[in-house]
Amino acid sequence: MNKRRKIYCVVTNDLIQDQRMHRICNTLIEIGCDVMLIGRQKPDSIPLGQQKFRQKRLKCFFNKGPFFYMEYNIRVLLYLILNAPYIIYSVDTDTLAACSIAKWIRNRKIIFDSHEYFTEVPELTGRKFVKKIWEALERVFIPHVNCGLTVSESLATILSEKYKVPFHTIYNVPMLNTYDRKPPGENKYLLYQGMLNKGRGLEQLIAAMPMIPSIKLIIAGEGDLSHTLRKMNEDSPAKSRIIFAGWQTPDQLQILAREAWLGVNLLDSKSLNYYYSLANKFFDYMHAGLPSINMDFPEYQRIIGEHNVGYLISDLHPAYIAALINDILKNPEEYYRKKECCAIAAQHYNWQNESLHLQTIFDQL
């Protein structure tokens, strides 16, 4: 690959919180590429921060639903045709149509990066017609991509077999830092960071809190359930110990994680997207030296089985969540062994290692 050629990466978010794409774009800049990250301008978007790569937000009349996806893809298509980058980097199925058509019109190369099992997300449950549309788009376009990337070994296997295109795993991991990992203080707290959306086990976690004495819960993030969860908390006997911290910057999240006692990563097994997922928060907790509770799903089974960095739970019933956390409180020796294992595992799962893998993939295009 001519490393000085333009690479345009396309997402549907507003570029602020997408740490994976920030890392990928910075890596491509470091190997000499001319990189632009393209997203959308939301009504409540905050100003973009300074980055090494260029950033572009497209304004749309529609902000959700089918008309948003149609309008956004049309705007992306026109922008890509006009600027004709050497490589088009499509992130998730909702950017795939515009990026693929631009590839064909301008005779360019395309990379498809599937950050999730898109057609199996909880938001499509019970919406058969909408799901069939997304499945049709994938069947038409994915077999023609030049390279496939995704976030876990399980998804790479599924997508490779389904579309007969090799998918490479690029883990969604942080940079390896040298900051001191603090022992938890006297005021222990659980930490959940991420979207407050359906299927994340947050309702059950809040319901479990009255059964977990003398420990706080900090929920850092916002989402579709923000109002529902806050209203639920108002009626909880543990409401004084549950704190909604809202959106936090990456630096603020690092501080919260380093000072927390236990990370939380709960998911609903009804969603195949969640079942085969490998959340970035799992690695964020690991890098902070923070053991975490995770679902007994394939990717977490494998990594925790190999590296002993956390705990597995198979049932989201509040009583089971509370029982596990109380058991962890009673076994500090095992807990501190897992803290030590987090630091060791971070030496393997870090962006310095993943960036080398990414460079190899791009060099082969």
XYZ file of N, CA and C in Angstrom, residues 161-253:
279
model
N -17.270 -17.124 8.162
C -18.017 -18.273 7.643
C -19.286 -17.830 6.926
N -19.916 -16.785 7.428
C -21.196 -16.340 6.869
C -21.033 -15.676 5.512
N -19.956 -14.879 5.344
C -19.816 -14.094 4.119
C -18.625 -14.499 3.262
N -17.898 -15.542 3.682
C -16.773 -16.082 2.908
C -15.703 -15.025 2.632
N -15.513 -14.148 3.609
C -14.477 -13.114 3.566
C -13.666 -13.233 4.859
N -12.339 -13.246 4.780
C -11.553 -13.332 6.019
C -11.745 -12.088 6.886
N -12.074 -12.290 8.151
C -12.164 -11.200 9.121
C -11.036 -11.339 10.136
N -10.349 -10.230 10.386
C -9.259 -10.197 11.351
C -9.753 -9.570 12.652
N -9.249 -10.051 13.777
C -9.618 -9.492 15.069
C -8.648 -8.385 15.470
N -9.183 -7.203 15.706
C -8.428 -6.098 16.300
C -9.123 -5.776 17.620
N -8.500 -6.165 18.714
C -9.131 -5.975 20.018
C -9.286 -4.490 20.341
N -10.394 -4.192 21.008
C -10.715 -2.807 21.370
C -10.079 -2.496 22.721
N -8.772 -2.320 22.717
C -7.994 -2.224 23.955
C -7.325 -0.852 24.085
N -7.057 -0.411 25.327
C -6.394 0.883 25.526
C -4.890 0.797 25.273
N -4.264 1.969 25.238
C -2.817 2.034 25.247
C -2.304 1.543 26.598
N -1.145 0.913 26.602
C -0.520 0.467 27.848
C 0.126 1.672 28.519
N -0.354 2.015 29.706
C 0.164 3.154 30.453
C 0.949 2.676 31.672
N 1.714 3.591 32.242
C 2.580 3.234 33.371
C 2.111 3.848 34.681
N 0.847 4.328 34.734
C 0.383 4.967 35.964
C 0.256 3.927 37.085
N 0.341 4.415 38.305
C 0.218 3.549 39.481
C -1.227 3.072 39.612
N -1.381 1.792 39.877
C -2.705 1.225 40.121
C -2.982 1.265 41.615
N -3.954 2.057 42.011
C -4.216 2.287 43.422
C -5.016 1.134 44.031
N -4.721 0.781 45.294
C -5.607 -0.160 45.988
C -6.924 0.530 46.288
N -8.032 -0.218 46.324
C -9.327 0.425 46.617
C -9.315 1.044 47.998
N -9.962 2.208 48.120
C -10.005 2.897 49.407
C -11.040 2.287 50.338
N -11.219 2.933 51.471
C -12.183 2.433 52.454
C -13.609 2.522 51.924
N -13.900 3.559 51.159
C -15.239 3.723 50.577
C -15.314 2.970 49.253
N -15.480 1.669 49.342
C -15.488 0.827 48.140
C -16.678 1.186 47.249
N -16.439 1.116 45.921
C -17.562 1.300 45.005
C -17.425 0.415 43.779
N -18.583 -0.013 43.291
C -18.676 -0.700 42.011
C -18.687 0.364 40.925
N -18.146 0.021 39.765
C -18.136 0.961 38.642
C -18.734 0.314 37.411
N -19.748 0.972 36.848
C -20.223 0.649 35.509
C -19.923 1.846 34.624
N -19.245 1.604 33.500
C -19.013 2.678 32.539
C -19.516 2.240 31.175
N -20.175 3.162 30.477
C -20.669 2.837 29.143
C -22.089 3.330 28.925
N -22.695 2.830 27.844
C -24.043 3.242 27.481
C -25.064 2.671 28.457
N -26.083 3.481 28.768
C -27.179 3.035 29.617
C -28.323 2.593 28.701
N -28.146 1.398 28.134
C -29.079 0.902 27.130
C -29.694 -0.421 27.553
N -30.680 -0.832 26.807
C -31.369 -2.094 27.038
C -30.391 -3.267 26.971
N -30.578 -4.209 27.884
C -29.787 -5.440 27.841
C -28.456 -5.368 28.538
N -28.160 -4.274 29.249
C -26.866 -4.132 29.929
C -26.923 -4.562 31.409
N -28.040 -5.107 31.861
C -28.151 -5.585 33.230
C -28.214 -4.503 34.282
N -28.485 -3.277 33.878
C -28.437 -2.156 34.827
C -29.640 -2.133 35.765
N -30.810 -2.508 35.260
C -31.975 -2.578 36.135
C -31.752 -3.612 37.234
N -31.194 -4.767 36.855
C -30.938 -5.827 37.827
C -29.841 -5.426 38.812
N -28.852 -4.692 38.335
C -27.773 -4.245 39.213
C -28.304 -3.286 40.278
N -29.135 -2.346 39.859
C -29.737 -1.410 40.827
C -30.615 -2.165 41.816
N -31.375 -3.151 41.313
C -32.232 -3.940 42.196
C -31.422 -4.772 43.183
N -30.180 -5.116 42.832
C -29.330 -5.915 43.715
C -28.690 -5.093 44.822
N -28.590 -3.779 44.633
C -27.837 -2.949 45.575
C -28.337 -3.006 47.015
N -29.655 -3.060 47.298
C -30.072 -3.166 48.705
C -29.567 -4.433 49.397
N -29.214 -5.464 48.622
C -28.721 -6.720 49.193
C -27.205 -6.733 49.347
N -26.538 -5.620 48.958
C -25.079 -5.520 49.067
C -24.776 -4.393 50.047
N -24.443 -4.690 51.278
C -24.261 -3.626 52.280
C -22.944 -2.880 52.114
N -22.965 -1.617 52.497
C -21.742 -0.821 52.689
C -20.886 -0.695 51.445
N -21.498 -0.617 50.294
C -20.723 -0.412 49.075
C -21.542 0.465 48.128
N -20.869 1.347 47.412
C -21.537 2.262 46.495
C -21.495 1.730 45.068
N -22.314 2.309 44.224
C -22.320 2.031 42.796
C -22.239 3.351 42.054
N -21.236 3.489 41.186
C -21.119 4.656 40.311
C -21.427 4.207 38.884
N -22.395 4.874 38.268
C -22.784 4.583 36.890
C -22.334 5.757 36.033
N -21.341 5.534 35.189
C -20.752 6.592 34.367
C -21.162 6.389 32.912
N -22.067 7.229 32.438
C -22.540 7.127 31.065
C -23.971 7.623 30.962
N -24.484 7.628 29.753
C -25.881 7.988 29.496
C -26.387 7.097 28.369
N -27.688 7.123 28.133
C -28.240 6.310 27.065
C -29.754 6.310 27.091
N -30.338 5.350 26.378
C -31.796 5.296 26.245
C -32.503 5.097 27.583
N -31.821 4.467 28.544
C -32.445 4.179 29.837
C -32.082 5.194 30.922
N -31.450 6.292 30.552
C -30.994 7.261 31.560
C -32.130 7.686 32.493
N -33.254 8.085 31.921
C -34.374 8.550 32.737
C -34.989 7.400 33.529
N -35.185 6.260 32.884
C -35.802 5.096 33.532
C -34.992 4.636 34.740
N -33.685 4.573 34.596
C -32.833 4.101 35.687
C -32.811 5.086 36.844
N -32.782 6.373 36.534
C -32.811 7.371 37.611
C -34.140 7.329 38.372
N -35.212 7.118 37.635
C -36.519 7.018 38.286
C -36.583 5.759 39.147
N -36.025 4.657 38.653
C -35.976 3.417 39.417
C -35.174 3.598 40.697
N -34.110 4.356 40.594
C -33.243 4.568 41.757
C -33.945 5.378 42.848
N -34.852 6.257 42.451
C -35.569 7.070 43.440
C -36.356 6.207 44.424
N -36.785 5.027 43.978
C -37.577 4.135 44.827
C -36.732 3.059 45.502
N -35.412 3.103 45.313
C -34.545 2.071 45.873
C -34.135 2.400 47.311
N -34.157 1.414 48.213
C -33.641 1.641 49.569
C -32.157 1.992 49.583
N -31.457 1.686 48.470
C -30.018 1.964 48.388
C -29.718 3.223 47.585
N -30.721 4.088 47.387
C -30.546 5.225 46.475
C -29.420 6.163 46.895
N -29.123 6.243 48.200
C -28.039 7.128 48.650
C -26.667 6.583 48.282
N -26.609 5.310 47.905
C -25.330 4.683 47.546
C -25.170 4.496 46.038
N -26.130 4.973 45.264
C -26.070 4.834 43.806
C -25.899 6.220 43.198
N -24.824 6.406 42.458
C -24.454 7.720 41.917
C -24.446 7.658 40.391
N -25.197 8.548 39.764
C -25.176 8.672 38.301
C -24.200 9.787 37.940
N -23.059 9.404 37.368
C -21.989 10.368 37.092
C -22.095 10.989 35.708
N -23.015 10.484 34.861
C -23.143 11.036 33.515
C -21.934 10.704 32.656
N -21.843 11.413 31.524
C -20.696 11.203 30.642
C -19.409 11.686 31.308
N -18.368 10.918 31.148
C -17.052 11.273 31.666
C -16.042 11.216 30.519
N -15.026 12.045 30.580
C -13.961 11.980 29.575
C -13.147 10.704 29.798
N -12.384 10.264 28.790
C -11.530 9.089 28.986
C -10.591 9.231 30.179
N -10.031 10.415 30.382
C -9.137 10.617 31.534
C -9.896 10.475 32.853
N -11.112 11.015 32.911
C -11.921 10.892 34.123
C -12.312 9.439 34.389
N -12.606 8.696 33.317
C -12.942 7.285 33.478
C -11.756 6.485 34.006
